[in-house]
Coordinates of C-alpha atoms in Angstrom, one line a residue:
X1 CA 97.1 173.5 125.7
X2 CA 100.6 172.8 127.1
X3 CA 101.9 176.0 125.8
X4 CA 98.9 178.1 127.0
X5 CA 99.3 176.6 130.2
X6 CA 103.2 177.3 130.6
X7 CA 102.3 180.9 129.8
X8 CA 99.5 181.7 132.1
X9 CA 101.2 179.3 135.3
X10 CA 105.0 178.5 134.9
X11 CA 106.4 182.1 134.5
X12 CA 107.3 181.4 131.0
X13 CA 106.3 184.6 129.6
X14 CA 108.6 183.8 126.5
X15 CA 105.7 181.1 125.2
X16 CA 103.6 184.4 124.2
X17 CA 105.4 185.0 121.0
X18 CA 106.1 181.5 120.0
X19 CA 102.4 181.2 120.0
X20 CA 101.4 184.5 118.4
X21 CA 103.8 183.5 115.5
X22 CA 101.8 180.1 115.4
X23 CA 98.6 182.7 115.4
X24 CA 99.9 185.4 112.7
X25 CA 98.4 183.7 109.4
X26 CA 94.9 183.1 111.3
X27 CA 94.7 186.2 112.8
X28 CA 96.0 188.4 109.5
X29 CA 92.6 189.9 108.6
X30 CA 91.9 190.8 111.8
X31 CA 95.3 192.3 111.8
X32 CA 95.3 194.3 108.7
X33 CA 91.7 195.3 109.6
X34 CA 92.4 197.0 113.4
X35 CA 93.9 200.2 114.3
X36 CA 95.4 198.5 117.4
X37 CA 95.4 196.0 120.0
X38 CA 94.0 195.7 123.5
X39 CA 95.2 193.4 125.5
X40 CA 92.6 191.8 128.1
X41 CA 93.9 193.1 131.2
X42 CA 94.7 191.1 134.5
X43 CA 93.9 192.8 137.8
X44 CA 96.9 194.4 139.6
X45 CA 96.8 191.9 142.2
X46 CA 97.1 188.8 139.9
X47 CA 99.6 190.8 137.6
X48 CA 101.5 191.0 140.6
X49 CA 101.1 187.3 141.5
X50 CA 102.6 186.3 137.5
X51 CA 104.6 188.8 137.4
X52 CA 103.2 189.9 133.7
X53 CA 99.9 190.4 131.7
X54 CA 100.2 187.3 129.3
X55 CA 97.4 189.1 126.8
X56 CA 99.9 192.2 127.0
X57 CA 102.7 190.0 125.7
X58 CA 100.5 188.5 123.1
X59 CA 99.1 191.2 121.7
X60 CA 102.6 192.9 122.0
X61 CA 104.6 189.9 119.1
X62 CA 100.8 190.0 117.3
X63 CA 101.4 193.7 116.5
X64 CA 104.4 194.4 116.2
X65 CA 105.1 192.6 112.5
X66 CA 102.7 195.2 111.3
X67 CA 103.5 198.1 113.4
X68 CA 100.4 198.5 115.0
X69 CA 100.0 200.1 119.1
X70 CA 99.1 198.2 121.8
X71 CA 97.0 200.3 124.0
X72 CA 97.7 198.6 127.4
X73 CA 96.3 201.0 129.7
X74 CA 93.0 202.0 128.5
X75 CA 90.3 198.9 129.7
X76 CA 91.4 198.0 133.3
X77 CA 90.5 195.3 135.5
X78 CA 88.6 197.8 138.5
X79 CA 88.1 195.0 140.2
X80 CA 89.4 191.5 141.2
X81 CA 87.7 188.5 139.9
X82 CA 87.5 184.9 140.8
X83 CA 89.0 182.7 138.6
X84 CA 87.0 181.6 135.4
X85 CA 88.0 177.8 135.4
X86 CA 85.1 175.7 136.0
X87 CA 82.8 178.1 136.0
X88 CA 80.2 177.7 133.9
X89 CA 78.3 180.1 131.2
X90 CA 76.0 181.9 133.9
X91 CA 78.4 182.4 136.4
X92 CA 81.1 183.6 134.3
X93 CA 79.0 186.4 132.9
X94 CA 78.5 187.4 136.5
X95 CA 81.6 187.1 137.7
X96 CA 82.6 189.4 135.1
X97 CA 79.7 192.2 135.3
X98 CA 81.2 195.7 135.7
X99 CA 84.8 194.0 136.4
X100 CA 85.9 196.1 133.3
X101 CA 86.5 200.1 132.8
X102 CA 88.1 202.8 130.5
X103 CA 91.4 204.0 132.3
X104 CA 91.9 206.9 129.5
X105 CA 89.6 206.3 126.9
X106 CA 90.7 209.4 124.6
X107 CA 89.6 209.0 121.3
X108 CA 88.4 205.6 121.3
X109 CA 85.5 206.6 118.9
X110 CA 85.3 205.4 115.4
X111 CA 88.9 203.4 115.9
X112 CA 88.9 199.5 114.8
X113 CA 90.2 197.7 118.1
X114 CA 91.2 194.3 118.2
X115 CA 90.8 193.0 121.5
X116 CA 93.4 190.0 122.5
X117 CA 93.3 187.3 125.1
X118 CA 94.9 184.3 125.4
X119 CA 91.9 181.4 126.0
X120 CA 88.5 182.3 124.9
X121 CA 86.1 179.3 127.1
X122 CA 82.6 180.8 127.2
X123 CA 83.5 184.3 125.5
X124 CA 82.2 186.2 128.6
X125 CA 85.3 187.9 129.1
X126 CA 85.7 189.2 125.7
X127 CA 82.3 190.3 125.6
X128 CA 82.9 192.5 128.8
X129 CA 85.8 194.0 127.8
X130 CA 84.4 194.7 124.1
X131 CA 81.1 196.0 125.6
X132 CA 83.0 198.7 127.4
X133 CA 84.9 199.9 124.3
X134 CA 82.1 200.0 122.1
X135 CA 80.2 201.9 124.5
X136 CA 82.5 204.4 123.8
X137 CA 81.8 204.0 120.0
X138 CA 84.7 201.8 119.5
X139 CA 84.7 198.9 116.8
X140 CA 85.5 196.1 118.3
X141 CA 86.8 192.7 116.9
X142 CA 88.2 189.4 119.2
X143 CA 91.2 188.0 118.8
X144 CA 92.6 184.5 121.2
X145 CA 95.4 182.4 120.6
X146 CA 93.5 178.9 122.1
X147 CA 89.5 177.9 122.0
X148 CA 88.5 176.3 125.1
X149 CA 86.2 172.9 124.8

């Protein structure tokens, strides 16, 4: 927890490989199963708050021991959302409706995507993000480095 937090709220952008190491042997099926990685994305305005995109760096050390792309810039954050802690199941589903859309979706179709955040609480965010990929006949597995209680 004290990692995750230095990550996401003490500029220490350096934690994100330390803890994708920790997550390499947990997360090696999913690994060996995906075609790439995408990151959840953060909305310009709080990327430009942290200064980086602390899925983006995860995913970034969790692929590259096997080679595989990150695809950074094809689910965007189209629109800014209020922060998820404390927010309960209901309300985060909301709070993320349409917040997610393809930037440059290409040929998304048919590829095995592993999507990547840092904290999964309530799983509403993944399921946004994965919903928009698969719309586009994506396969779509979930990846996070921490669980939320």
């Amino acid at each position: 927890a004290d990692a995750i937090h230095q990550l996401k709220y003490a500029s220490r952008p350096h934690v994100a490989a330390a803890l994708a190491s920790l997550a390499q042997p947990h997360l090696a099926q999913a690994l060996l199963w995906a075609d790439a990685l995408v990151p959840i994305p953060l909305h310009r305005e709080r990327l430009q708050e942290r200064g980086y995109d602390q899925a983006f760096l995860l995913a970034q050390a969790l692929a590259r021991p096997r080679g595989l792309p990150v695809l950074e810039d094809v689910l965007v954050r189209a629109r800014a959302t209020r922060t998820q802690v404390g927010q309960g199941v209901q309300e985060r589903a909301e709070n993320l409706a349409g917040a997610f859309q393809l930037e440059g979706p290409g040929a998304l179709g048919g590829r095995r995507l592993l999507l990547v955040d840092d904290v999964i609480t309530t799983s509403a965010t993944m399921r946004a993000g994965a919903g928009v990929l698969r719309d586009v006949g994506a396969q779509v597995a979930i990846a996070a480095i921490a669980r939320a209680f």
